[in-house]
PDB file of C-alpha atoms in Angstrom:
ATOM      1  CA  MET A 125       0.000   0.000   0.000  1.00 90.00           C
ATOM      2  CA  THR A 126       1.449   3.344  -1.066  1.00 96.00           C
ATOM      3  CA  PHE A 127       0.322   6.964  -1.249  1.00 96.00           C
ATOM      4  CA  THR A 128       2.359   9.041  -3.696  1.00 96.00           C
ATOM      5  CA  VAL A 129       2.137  12.785  -4.266  1.00 97.00           C
ATOM      6  CA  HIS A 130       3.013  14.061  -7.765  1.00 97.00           C
ATOM      7  CA  PRO A 131       3.711  17.820  -7.845  1.00 97.00           C
ATOM      8  CA  VAL A 132       2.381  20.030 -10.631  1.00 97.00           C
ATOM      9  CA  PRO A 133       3.783  23.518 -11.306  1.00 97.00           C
ATOM     10  CA  SER A 134       0.696  25.464 -10.159  1.00 97.00           C
ATOM     11  CA  MET A 135      -1.706  25.577  -7.221  1.00 98.00           C
ATOM     12  CA  GLY A 136      -5.077  23.891  -7.021  1.00 97.00           C
ATOM     13  CA  ALA A 137      -5.062  20.703  -9.131  1.00 98.00           C
ATOM     14  CA  GLU A 138      -8.800  20.391  -8.400  1.00 97.00           C
ATOM     15  CA  ASP A 139      -9.838  17.385 -10.516  1.00 98.00           C
ATOM     16  CA  VAL A 140      -8.024  14.429 -12.022  1.00 98.00           C
ATOM     17  CA  LEU A 141      -8.605  12.344 -15.153  1.00 98.00           C
ATOM     18  CA  VAL A 142      -6.712   9.256 -16.311  1.00 98.00           C
ATOM     19  CA  GLY A 143      -6.566   8.742 -20.072  1.00 96.00           C
ATOM     20  CA  PRO A 144      -6.527   5.412 -21.936  1.00 93.00           C
ATOM     21  CA  ASP A 145      -2.727   5.595 -22.274  1.00 94.00           C
ATOM     22  CA  GLY A 146      -2.251   6.303 -18.553  1.00 95.00           C
ATOM     23  CA  THR A 147      -1.720  10.059 -18.916  1.00 97.00           C
ATOM     24  CA  VAL A 148      -3.113  11.937 -15.921  1.00 98.00           C
ATOM     25  CA  TRP A 149      -4.790  15.302 -16.543  1.00 98.00           C
ATOM     26  CA  SER A 150      -5.579  18.120 -14.139  1.00 98.00           C
ATOM     27  CA  GLY A 151      -6.339  21.847 -14.224  1.00 98.00           C
ATOM     28  CA  THR A 152      -5.009  24.507 -11.849  1.00 98.00           C
ATOM     29  CA  GLU A 153      -6.121  27.892 -10.567  1.00 97.00           C
ATOM     30  CA  ASP A 154      -3.984  29.811 -13.082  1.00 97.00           C
ATOM     31  CA  GLY A 155      -6.023  28.352 -15.965  1.00 98.00           C
ATOM     32  CA  ALA A 156      -3.483  25.743 -17.021  1.00 98.00           C
ATOM     33  CA  ILE A 157      -4.286  22.179 -18.075  1.00 98.00           C
ATOM     34  CA  TRP A 158      -1.469  19.775 -17.201  1.00 98.00           C
ATOM     35  CA  ALA A 159      -0.549  16.320 -18.475  1.00 98.00           C
ATOM     36  CA  LEU A 160       1.348  14.132 -16.023  1.00 98.00           C
ATOM     37  CA  ASP A 161       3.371  11.053 -16.921  1.00 97.00           C
ATOM     38  CA  PRO A 162       2.989   8.805 -13.857  1.00 94.00           C
ATOM     39  CA  ALA A 163       6.053   6.744 -14.776  1.00 93.00           C
ATOM     40  CA  THR A 164       8.452   9.688 -14.687  1.00 94.00           C
ATOM     41  CA  GLY A 165       6.495  12.271 -12.709  1.00 93.00           C
ATOM     42  CA  SER A 166       7.103  14.823 -15.460  1.00 97.00           C
ATOM     43  CA  THR A 167       4.420  17.356 -16.358  1.00 97.00           C
ATOM     44  CA  ARG A 168       3.715  19.436 -19.432  1.00 97.00           C
ATOM     45  CA  ARG A 169       1.346  22.337 -19.881  1.00 98.00           C
ATOM     46  CA  ILE A 170      -0.931  21.523 -22.783  1.00 97.00           C
ATOM     47  CA  ALA A 171      -3.468  24.376 -22.705  1.00 98.00           C
ATOM     48  CA  ASP A 172      -4.642  27.528 -20.945  1.00 98.00           C
ATOM     49  CA  THR A 173      -8.380  28.023 -20.532  1.00 98.00           C
ATOM     50  CA  GLY A 174      -8.150  31.663 -19.514  1.00 97.00           C
ATOM     51  CA  GLY A 175     -10.341  30.894 -16.512  1.00 97.00           C
ATOM     52  CA  ARG A 176     -10.489  28.420 -13.632  1.00 97.00           C
ATOM     53  CA  PRO A 177     -10.661  24.786 -14.828  1.00 98.00           C
ATOM     54  CA  LEU A 178     -12.398  22.351 -12.477  1.00 98.00           C
ATOM     55  CA  GLY A 179     -13.886  19.043 -13.719  1.00 98.00           C
ATOM     56  CA  ILE A 180     -12.178  17.268 -16.636  1.00 98.00           C
ATOM     57  CA  GLU A 181     -13.631  14.455 -18.763  1.00 98.00           C
ATOM     58  CA  LEU A 182     -12.857  12.734 -22.054  1.00 98.00           C
ATOM     59  CA  LEU A 183     -14.947  13.551 -25.104  1.00 97.00           C
ATOM     60  CA  PRO A 184     -15.529  11.083 -27.947  1.00 94.00           C
ATOM     61  CA  GLY A 185     -12.577  11.502 -30.295  1.00 92.00           C
ATOM     62  CA  GLY A 186      -9.972  12.189 -27.608  1.00 95.00           C
ATOM     63  CA  HIS A 187     -10.490  15.865 -26.792  1.00 98.00           C
ATOM     64  CA  LEU A 188     -10.910  16.992 -23.188  1.00 98.00           C
ATOM     65  CA  LEU A 189     -14.125  18.432 -21.798  1.00 98.00           C
ATOM     66  CA  VAL A 190     -13.238  21.047 -19.200  1.00 98.00           C
ATOM     67  CA  CYS A 191     -15.738  22.574 -16.789  1.00 98.00           C
ATOM     68  CA  ASP A 192     -14.310  26.036 -16.324  1.00 98.00           C
ATOM     69  CA  ALA A 193     -15.904  27.814 -13.387  1.00 95.00           C
ATOM     70  CA  SER A 194     -15.514  31.176 -15.116  1.00 91.00           C
ATOM     71  CA  ARG A 195     -15.962  30.337 -18.794  1.00 95.00           C
ATOM     72  CA  GLY A 196     -18.380  27.386 -18.916  1.00 96.00           C
ATOM     73  CA  LEU A 197     -18.049  24.134 -20.846  1.00 98.00           C
ATOM     74  CA  LEU A 198     -14.890  23.983 -22.938  1.00 98.00           C
ATOM     75  CA  ASP A 199     -13.518  21.602 -25.567  1.00 98.00           C
ATOM     76  CA  VAL A 200      -9.722  21.366 -25.258  1.00 98.00           C
ATOM     77  CA  ASP A 201      -7.555  19.717 -27.903  1.00 98.00           C
ATOM     78  CA  PRO A 202      -4.666  18.141 -25.955  1.00 97.00           C
ATOM     79  CA  ALA A 203      -2.526  17.997 -29.103  1.00 96.00           C
ATOM     80  CA  SER A 204      -2.748  21.646 -30.169  1.00 97.00           C
ATOM     81  CA  GLY A 205      -3.956  23.322 -26.980  1.00 97.00           C
ATOM     82  CA  ALA A 206      -6.884  24.884 -28.833  1.00 98.00           C
ATOM     83  CA  VAL A 207      -9.790  25.844 -26.582  1.00 98.00           C
ATOM     84  CA  THR A 208     -13.364  26.014 -27.911  1.00 98.00           C
ATOM     85  CA  VAL A 209     -16.302  27.272 -25.853  1.00 97.00           C
ATOM     86  CA  LEU A 210     -19.188  24.797 -26.044  1.00 97.00           C
ATOM     87  CA  LEU A 211     -21.490  26.637 -23.626  1.00 96.00           C
ATOM     88  CA  ASP A 212     -21.088  29.770 -21.539  1.00 92.00           C
ATOM     89  CA  ALA A 213     -24.733  30.741 -20.985  1.00 88.00           C
ATOM     90  CA  GLU A 214     -28.076  29.060 -20.553  1.00 84.00           C
ATOM     91  CA  ARG A 215     -31.320  30.744 -21.653  1.00 80.00           C
ATOM     92  CA  GLY A 216     -29.337  33.932 -22.158  1.00 79.00           C
ATOM     93  CA  LEU A 217     -27.937  33.977 -18.625  1.00 77.00           C
ATOM     94  CA  PRO A 218     -24.190  33.489 -18.086  1.00 81.00           C
ATOM     95  CA  MET A 219     -23.253  30.388 -16.137  1.00 85.00           C
ATOM     96  CA  ARG A 220     -21.966  31.394 -12.721  1.00 85.00           C
ATOM     97  CA  PHE A 221     -20.204  28.256 -11.543  1.00 92.00           C
ATOM     98  CA  CYS A 222     -19.694  25.433 -14.066  1.00 96.00           C
ATOM     99  CA  ASN A 223     -18.240  22.675 -11.924  1.00 97.00           C
ATOM    100  CA  ASN A 224     -18.192  19.007 -13.018  1.00 98.00           C
ATOM    101  CA  ALA A 225     -19.488  16.716 -15.766  1.00 98.00           C
ATOM    102  CA  ALA A 226     -19.958  13.224 -17.131  1.00 98.00           C
ATOM    103  CA  VAL A 227     -20.028  12.331 -20.829  1.00 98.00           C
ATOM    104  CA  ALA A 228     -22.289   9.630 -22.279  1.00 98.00           C
ATOM    105  CA  ALA A 229     -21.219   7.306 -25.088  1.00 97.00           C
ATOM    106  CA  ASP A 230     -23.206   9.336 -27.643  1.00 97.00           C
ATOM    107  CA  GLY A 231     -21.559  12.598 -26.575  1.00 97.00           C
ATOM    108  CA  THR A 232     -24.366  13.858 -24.338  1.00 98.00           C
ATOM    109  CA  ILE A 233     -22.855  15.989 -21.567  1.00 98.00           C
ATOM    110  CA  TRP A 234     -24.340  16.024 -18.075  1.00 98.00           C
ATOM    111  CA  PHE A 235     -22.911  18.880 -16.024  1.00 98.00           C
ATOM    112  CA  SER A 236     -23.402  20.886 -12.853  1.00 97.00           C
ATOM    113  CA  ASP A 237     -23.760  24.602 -12.226  1.00 95.00           C
ATOM    114  CA  SER A 238     -23.168  25.019  -8.494  1.00 93.00           C
ATOM    115  CA  SER A 239     -24.884  28.356  -7.870  1.00 90.00           C
ATOM    116  CA  ARG A 240     -26.985  31.003  -9.591  1.00 85.00           C
ATOM    117  CA  HIS A 241     -25.605  33.667  -7.230  1.00 80.00           C
ATOM    118  CA  TYR A 242     -21.905  33.056  -6.542  1.00 78.00           C
ATOM    119  CA  GLY A 243     -18.848  32.142  -8.585  1.00 72.00           C
ATOM    120  CA  VAL A 244     -15.883  29.995  -7.640  1.00 76.00           C
ATOM    121  CA  ASP A 245     -14.122  32.812  -5.768  1.00 78.00           C
ATOM    122  CA  GLN A 246     -17.136  33.082  -3.447  1.00 76.00           C
ATOM    123  CA  TRP A 247     -17.939  29.394  -3.058  1.00 70.00           C
ATOM    124  CA  LYS A 248     -18.019  29.727   0.728  1.00 75.00           C
ATOM    125  CA  ASP A 249     -20.796  32.330   0.466  1.00 79.00           C
ATOM    126  CA  ASP A 250     -23.066  29.894  -1.336  1.00 76.00           C
ATOM    127  CA  PHE A 251     -22.042  27.020   0.920  1.00 74.00           C
ATOM    128  CA  VAL A 252     -22.686  28.832   4.210  1.00 74.00           C
ATOM    129  CA  GLN A 253     -25.816  30.654   3.015  1.00 79.00           C
ATOM    130  CA  ASP A 254     -27.150  27.375   1.591  1.00 79.00           C
ATOM    131  CA  THR A 255     -28.853  29.112  -1.351  1.00 83.00           C
ATOM    132  CA  ARG A 256     -29.907  25.788  -2.935  1.00 91.00           C
ATOM    133  CA  THR A 257     -29.692  27.245  -6.425  1.00 91.00           C
ATOM    134  CA  GLY A 258     -27.467  24.544  -7.905  1.00 94.00           C
ATOM    135  CA  ARG A 259     -28.496  22.720 -11.096  1.00 95.00           C
ATOM    136  CA  LEU A 260     -27.818  19.601 -13.111  1.00 97.00           C
ATOM    137  CA  LEU A 261     -28.019  20.228 -16.846  1.00 97.00           C
ATOM    138  CA  ARG A 262     -27.794  18.174 -20.035  1.00 97.00           C
ATOM    139  CA  ARG A 263     -26.226  19.254 -23.322  1.00 97.00           C
ATOM    140  CA  ASP A 264     -27.346  17.028 -26.183  1.00 97.00           C
ATOM    141  CA  PRO A 265     -25.063  16.286 -29.157  1.00 96.00           C
ATOM    142  CA  ASP A 266     -27.038  18.817 -31.249  1.00 96.00           C
ATOM    143  CA  GLY A 267     -26.256  21.553 -28.699  1.00 95.00           C
ATOM    144  CA  THR A 268     -29.670  21.659 -27.006  1.00 96.00           C
ATOM    145  CA  VAL A 269     -29.353  22.423 -23.288  1.00 96.00           C
ATOM    146  CA  THR A 270     -31.913  21.358 -20.666  1.00 95.00           C
ATOM    147  CA  THR A 271     -32.009  21.833 -16.896  1.00 95.00           C
ATOM    148  CA  VAL A 272     -32.960  18.417 -15.492  1.00 97.00           C
ATOM    149  CA  LEU A 273     -32.622  19.060 -11.733  1.00 97.00           C
ATOM    150  CA  ASP A 274     -32.863  22.397  -9.935  1.00 95.00           C
ATOM    151  CA  GLY A 275     -32.809  23.610  -6.345  1.00 96.00           C
ATOM    152  CA  LEU A 276     -29.727  21.570  -5.445  1.00 97.00           C
ATOM    153  CA  ALA A 277     -27.669  22.376  -2.365  1.00 94.00           C
ATOM    154  CA  PHE A 278     -24.400  23.304  -4.106  1.00 94.00           C
ATOM    155  CA  ALA A 279     -24.444  20.944  -7.105  1.00 96.00           C
ATOM    156  CA  ASN A 280     -20.993  19.485  -7.609  1.00 97.00           C
ATOM    157  CA  GLY A 281     -19.625  16.176  -8.949  1.00 98.00           C
ATOM    158  CA  VAL A 282     -21.457  14.310 -11.735  1.00 98.00           C
ATOM    159  CA  ALA A 283     -21.241  10.644 -12.790  1.00 98.00           C
ATOM    160  CA  LEU A 284     -23.105   8.208 -15.019  1.00 98.00           C
ATOM    161  CA  ALA A 285     -23.809   4.556 -14.251  1.00 98.00           C
ATOM    162  CA  ALA A 286     -21.754   2.076 -16.276  1.00 97.00           C
ATOM    163  CA  ASP A 287     -24.863   1.191 -18.313  1.00 98.00           C
ATOM    164  CA  GLU A 288     -26.008   4.839 -18.336  1.00 98.00           C
ATOM    165  CA  SER A 289     -29.246   3.869 -16.593  1.00 98.00           C
ATOM    166  CA  TYR A 290     -28.857   6.802 -14.208  1.00 98.00           C
ATOM    167  CA  VAL A 291     -26.929  10.005 -13.670  1.00 98.00           C
ATOM    168  CA  CYS A 292     -25.998  11.257 -10.232  1.00 98.00           C
ATOM    169  CA  VAL A 293     -24.859  14.588  -8.840  1.00 98.00           C
ATOM    170  CA  ALA A 294     -23.278  15.405  -5.493  1.00 98.00           C
ATOM    171  CA  GLU A 295     -24.977  17.978  -3.281  1.00 97.00           C
ATOM    172  CA  THR A 296     -22.047  19.319  -1.296  1.00 95.00           C
ATOM    173  CA  ARG A 297     -24.087  21.276   1.237  1.00 93.00           C
ATOM    174  CA  GLY A 298     -26.707  18.539   1.526  1.00 94.00           C
ATOM    175  CA  ARG A 299     -24.110  15.769   2.047  1.00 96.00           C
ATOM    176  CA  THR A 300     -25.934  13.573  -0.470  1.00 98.00           C
ATOM    177  CA  VAL A 301     -25.500  12.079  -3.919  1.00 98.00           C
ATOM    178  CA  VAL A 302     -28.749  12.612  -5.832  1.00 98.00           C
ATOM    179  CA  ARG A 303     -29.642  10.098  -8.553  1.00 98.00           C
ATOM    180  CA  LEU A 304     -31.899  10.608 -11.584  1.00 98.00           C
ATOM    181  CA  TRP A 305     -32.969   7.426 -13.381  1.00 98.00           C
ATOM    182  CA  LEU A 306     -32.700   7.700 -17.168  1.00 98.00           C
ATOM    183  CA  THR A 307     -33.861   4.297 -18.426  1.00 97.00           C
ATOM    184  CA  GLY A 308     -35.930   1.323 -17.296  1.00 95.00           C
ATOM    185  CA  PRO A 309     -39.136   1.239 -15.247  1.00 96.00           C
ATOM    186  CA  ARG A 310     -37.910   4.024 -12.952  1.00 95.00           C
ATOM    187  CA  ALA A 311     -36.959   6.468 -15.735  1.00 97.00           C
ATOM    188  CA  GLY A 312     -37.592  10.028 -14.602  1.00 96.00           C
ATOM    189  CA  GLU A 313     -37.562   9.154 -10.896  1.00 97.00           C
ATOM    190  CA  ARG A 314     -35.226  10.866  -8.451  1.00 98.00           C
ATOM    191  CA  ASP A 315     -33.744   9.219  -5.371  1.00 98.00           C
ATOM    192  CA  LEU A 316     -30.498   9.204  -3.384  1.00 98.00           C
ATOM    193  CA  LEU A 317     -27.538   6.991  -4.190  1.00 98.00           C
ATOM    194  CA  ALA A 318     -25.956   8.079  -0.888  1.00 98.00           C
ATOM    195  CA  SER A 319     -27.088  10.263   1.997  1.00 98.00           C
ATOM    196  CA  ASP A 320     -25.894  11.463   5.382  1.00 97.00           C
ATOM    197  CA  LEU A 321     -22.305  11.349   4.177  1.00 98.00           C
ATOM    198  CA  PRO A 322     -19.589  11.818   6.829  1.00 96.00           C
ATOM    199  CA  GLY A 323     -18.556  15.084   5.233  1.00 95.00           C
ATOM    200  CA  TYR A 324     -19.067  17.349   2.257  1.00 94.00           C
ATOM    201  CA  PRO A 325     -18.778  15.631  -1.155  1.00 97.00           C
ATOM    202  CA  ASP A 326     -17.058  17.390  -4.017  1.00 97.00           C
ATOM    203  CA  ASN A 327     -16.286  15.723  -7.359  1.00 98.00           C
ATOM    204  CA  ILE A 328     -17.518  12.210  -8.087  1.00 98.00           C
ATOM    205  CA  SER A 329     -16.718   9.825 -10.943  1.00 98.00           C
ATOM    206  CA  ARG A 330     -17.337   6.324 -12.194  1.00 98.00           C
ATOM    207  CA  GLY A 331     -14.252   4.184 -11.847  1.00 98.00           C
ATOM    208  CA  SER A 332     -12.957   1.479 -14.148  1.00 97.00           C
ATOM    209  CA  ASP A 333     -14.420  -0.885 -11.522  1.00 97.00           C
ATOM    210  CA  GLY A 334     -17.929   0.404 -12.300  1.00 97.00           C
ATOM    211  CA  LEU A 335     -18.329   1.987  -8.855  1.00 98.00           C
ATOM    212  CA  ILE A 336     -19.262   5.606  -8.187  1.00 98.00           C
ATOM    213  CA  TRP A 337     -16.343   7.201  -6.344  1.00 98.00           C
ATOM    214  CA  VAL A 338     -17.093  10.170  -4.089  1.00 98.00           C
ATOM    215  CA  THR A 339     -14.664  12.644  -2.541  1.00 98.00           C
ATOM    216  CA  ILE A 340     -15.221  13.815   1.020  1.00 97.00           C
ATOM    217  CA  ALA A 341     -13.512  17.187   0.849  1.00 94.00           C
ATOM    218  CA  SER A 342     -14.005  17.966   4.534  1.00 92.00           C
ATOM    219  CA  PRO A 343     -15.630  16.263   7.546  1.00 91.00           C
ATOM    220  CA  VAL A 344     -18.930  17.576   8.879  1.00 90.00           C
ATOM    221  CA  ASP A 345     -18.497  21.014  10.434  1.00 78.00           C
ATOM    222  CA  GLY A 346     -20.725  21.534  13.456  1.00 64.00           C
ATOM    223  CA  LEU A 347     -20.864  25.313  13.032  1.00 60.00           C
ATOM    224  CA  VAL A 348     -21.844  25.053   9.378  1.00 64.00           C
ATOM    225  CA  GLU A 349     -24.570  22.552  10.229  1.00 61.00           C
ATOM    226  CA  ARG A 350     -25.978  24.789  12.961  1.00 61.00           C
ATOM    227  CA  LEU A 351     -25.955  27.752  10.586  1.00 59.00           C
ATOM    228  CA  GLY A 352     -28.144  25.743   8.222  1.00 58.00           C
ATOM    229  CA  SER A 353     -31.155  26.364  10.448  1.00 57.00           C
ATOM    230  CA  ALA A 354     -30.271  29.982  11.225  1.00 54.00           C
ATOM    231  CA  PRO A 355     -32.029  32.954   9.587  1.00 58.00           C
ATOM    232  CA  LEU A 356     -30.652  33.909   6.159  1.00 54.00           C
ATOM    233  CA  ALA A 357     -29.571  37.298   7.485  1.00 54.00           C
ATOM    234  CA  LEU A 358     -27.264  35.618  10.004  1.00 50.00           C
ATOM    235  CA  ARG A 359     -25.855  33.266   7.382  1.00 53.00           C
ATOM    236  CA  LYS A 360     -25.026  36.265   5.198  1.00 59.00           C
ATOM    237  CA  VAL A 361     -23.307  38.023   8.100  1.00 54.00           C
ATOM    238  CA  VAL A 362     -21.038  35.005   8.662  1.00 53.00           C
ATOM    239  CA  THR A 363     -19.710  35.226   5.102  1.00 58.00           C
ATOM    240  CA  LYS A 364     -18.803  38.889   5.635  1.00 56.00           C
ATOM    241  CA  ILE A 365     -16.588  38.371   8.681  1.00 51.00           C
ATOM    242  CA  PRO A 366     -12.789  38.172   8.179  1.00 51.00           C
ATOM    243  CA  GLU A 367     -11.569  35.053   6.376  1.00 55.00           C
ATOM    244  CA  ALA A 368      -9.579  33.901   9.401  1.00 55.00           C
ATOM    245  CA  MET A 369     -12.777  33.681  11.466  1.00 48.00           C
ATOM    246  CA  GLN A 370     -14.920  31.859   8.894  1.00 52.00           C
ATOM    247  CA  PRO A 371     -15.531  28.079   8.991  1.00 52.00           C
ATOM    248  CA  LYS A 372     -12.676  26.224   7.286  1.00 59.00           C
ATOM    249  CA  PRO A 373     -12.385  22.806   5.637  1.00 61.00           C
ATOM    250  CA  LYS A 374     -10.605  20.335   7.906  1.00 71.00           C
ATOM    251  CA  GLN A 375      -7.381  18.782   6.642  1.00 77.00           C
ATOM    252  CA  THR A 376      -8.280  15.281   5.556  1.00 90.00           C
ATOM    253  CA  ILE A 377      -7.857  12.759   2.723  1.00 96.00           C
ATOM    254  CA  ARG A 378     -11.003  10.717   2.257  1.00 97.00           C
ATOM    255  CA  VAL A 379     -12.825   9.080  -0.660  1.00 98.00           C
ATOM    256  CA  GLN A 380     -15.616   6.513  -0.765  1.00 98.00           C
ATOM    257  CA  ALA A 381     -17.080   4.223  -3.448  1.00 98.00           C
ATOM    258  CA  TYR A 382     -20.673   3.048  -3.901  1.00 98.00           C
ATOM    259  CA  ASP A 383     -22.261   0.384  -6.067  1.00 98.00           C
ATOM    260  CA  ASP A 384     -25.530   0.777  -7.974  1.00 97.00           C
ATOM    261  CA  SER A 385     -27.574  -0.298  -4.950  1.00 97.00           C
ATOM    262  CA  GLY A 386     -26.072   2.487  -2.826  1.00 98.00           C
ATOM    263  CA  ARG A 387     -23.937   0.070  -0.816  1.00 98.00           C
ATOM    264  CA  ARG A 388     -20.657   1.568   0.337  1.00 98.00           C
ATOM    265  CA  VAL A 389     -17.893  -0.664  -1.007  1.00 98.00           C
ATOM    266  CA  HIS A 390     -14.793   1.349  -0.106  1.00 98.00           C
ATOM    267  CA  ASP A 391     -13.990   4.017   2.467  1.00 98.00           C
ATOM    268  CA  LEU A 392     -10.411   5.263   2.219  1.00 98.00           C
ATOM    269  CA  ASP A 393      -9.470   7.569   5.084  1.00 96.00           C
ATOM    270  CA  ILE A 394      -5.779   8.312   4.636  1.00 95.00           C
ATOM    271  CA  ASP A 395      -3.376  10.150   6.913  1.00 91.00           C
ATOM    272  CA  HIS A 396      -0.601  11.933   5.022  1.00 92.00           C
ATOM    273  CA  PRO A 397       1.024  15.185   6.180  1.00 89.00           C
ATOM    274  CA  GLY A 398       1.751  16.509   2.696  1.00 87.00           C
ATOM    275  CA  TYR A 399      -1.709  16.488   1.150  1.00 95.00           C
ATOM    276  CA  HIS A 400      -5.263  17.490   2.078  1.00 93.00           C
ATOM    277  CA  MET A 401      -8.754  18.466   0.891  1.00 93.00           C
ATOM    278  CA  VAL A 402      -9.371  15.900  -1.828  1.00 97.00           C
ATOM    279  CA  THR A 403     -11.812  17.365  -4.369  1.00 97.00           C
ATOM    280  CA  GLY A 404     -11.220  15.061  -7.351  1.00 98.00           C
ATOM    281  CA  VAL A 405     -11.103  11.267  -7.586  1.00 98.00           C
ATOM    282  CA  ARG A 406     -10.605   8.723 -10.358  1.00 98.00           C
ATOM    283  CA  GLU A 407     -10.216   4.974  -9.862  1.00 98.00           C
ATOM    284  CA  HIS A 408      -8.241   3.441 -12.728  1.00 97.00           C
ATOM    285  CA  ASP A 409      -7.096  -0.179 -12.851  1.00 96.00           C
ATOM    286  CA  GLY A 410      -7.111  -0.541  -9.075  1.00 97.00           C
ATOM    287  CA  LYS A 411      -5.297   2.707  -8.294  1.00 97.00           C
ATOM    288  CA  VAL A 412      -7.155   5.714  -6.911  1.00 98.00           C
ATOM    289  CA  TRP A 413      -6.039   9.095  -8.225  1.00 98.00           C
ATOM    290  CA  MET A 414      -6.934  12.280  -6.357  1.00 98.00           C
ATOM    291  CA  GLY A 415      -6.929  16.022  -6.978  1.00 98.00           C
ATOM    292  CA  SER A 416      -7.134  18.893  -4.501  1.00 97.00           C
ATOM    293  CA  LEU A 417      -8.511  22.432  -4.683  1.00 94.00           C
ATOM    294  CA  HIS A 418      -5.664  23.653  -2.452  1.00 92.00           C
ATOM    295  CA  GLU A 419      -2.632  21.538  -3.390  1.00 97.00           C
ATOM    296  CA  PRO A 420      -0.063  22.035  -6.196  1.00 98.00           C
ATOM    297  CA  ALA A 421      -0.164  18.294  -6.804  1.00 98.00           C
ATOM    298  CA  VAL A 422      -2.193  15.220  -7.598  1.00 98.00           C
ATOM    299  CA  ALA A 423      -1.877  12.035  -5.560  1.00 98.00           C
ATOM    300  CA  VAL A 424      -2.374   8.315  -6.079  1.00 98.00           C
ATOM    301  CA  TYR A 425      -3.276   5.543  -3.651  1.00 98.00           C
ATOM    302  CA  ASP A 426      -2.114   2.080  -4.684  1.00 97.00           C
ATOM    303  CA  PRO A 427      -3.449  -0.717  -2.465  1.00 93.00           C
ATOM    304  CA  ALA A 428      -1.052  -3.267  -3.975  1.00 87.00           C
TER     305      ALA A 428
END
């Protein structure tokens, strides 16, 4: 069993994606998209989004789909570095907080918009105020965009079942993973794949093992939970006090995995002094790769 940290040249390698050839991709707060060679630990900058890249997925044909919190859904060519905007507004309104996505076999994109009120630089405001204005949206291959779930408590990670029978989205503030059934007798129904999580989920993904992997970015914060039932005016006041006095994510490394029945299969709670706040996860061939909103690095857990 090993836990290895791979540095990248910039801060905030928030999500992580493993390509078919083993290349590991991540985006950082300066707008860069990085390709990491796990064998050598070397990195190369392959693109600049001009914004703040968060979730990264593969598109049919080998391009990268990047959820840029500032610019929307982007198509990035890893060979040339060309960046194409696929969607930056919905019904004429700019997207405030494009966060994470999952791509179906036919190219349909399911993606989250965390808040109608606050962008990535003010994520704590939405989190503490619990605005419940997050959304899950679908972009069809012809470009049509539909909001499929609304009123989510900070919509975050998105994942599709292996057979694409359902799509799920993490509600960070709600500590749940909401599921929407797409096919079969339950098509159109909404339920919970996971609830009462031991902390606040961030990105989620389907692993090569078919499980839905969920990051626990921070354990439950008692103050934040108590604020949830406080008047909105008080919640707004809390976000205006000095940063040093606001609730902070606890330093932890934790990811979980769930099967289609909602059974928890794995719960990795790792103690490592040089890494914390896991916000991205990707299981690939038995190894679990992780990204972090606050670290200039990605990490990998190898149980072998």
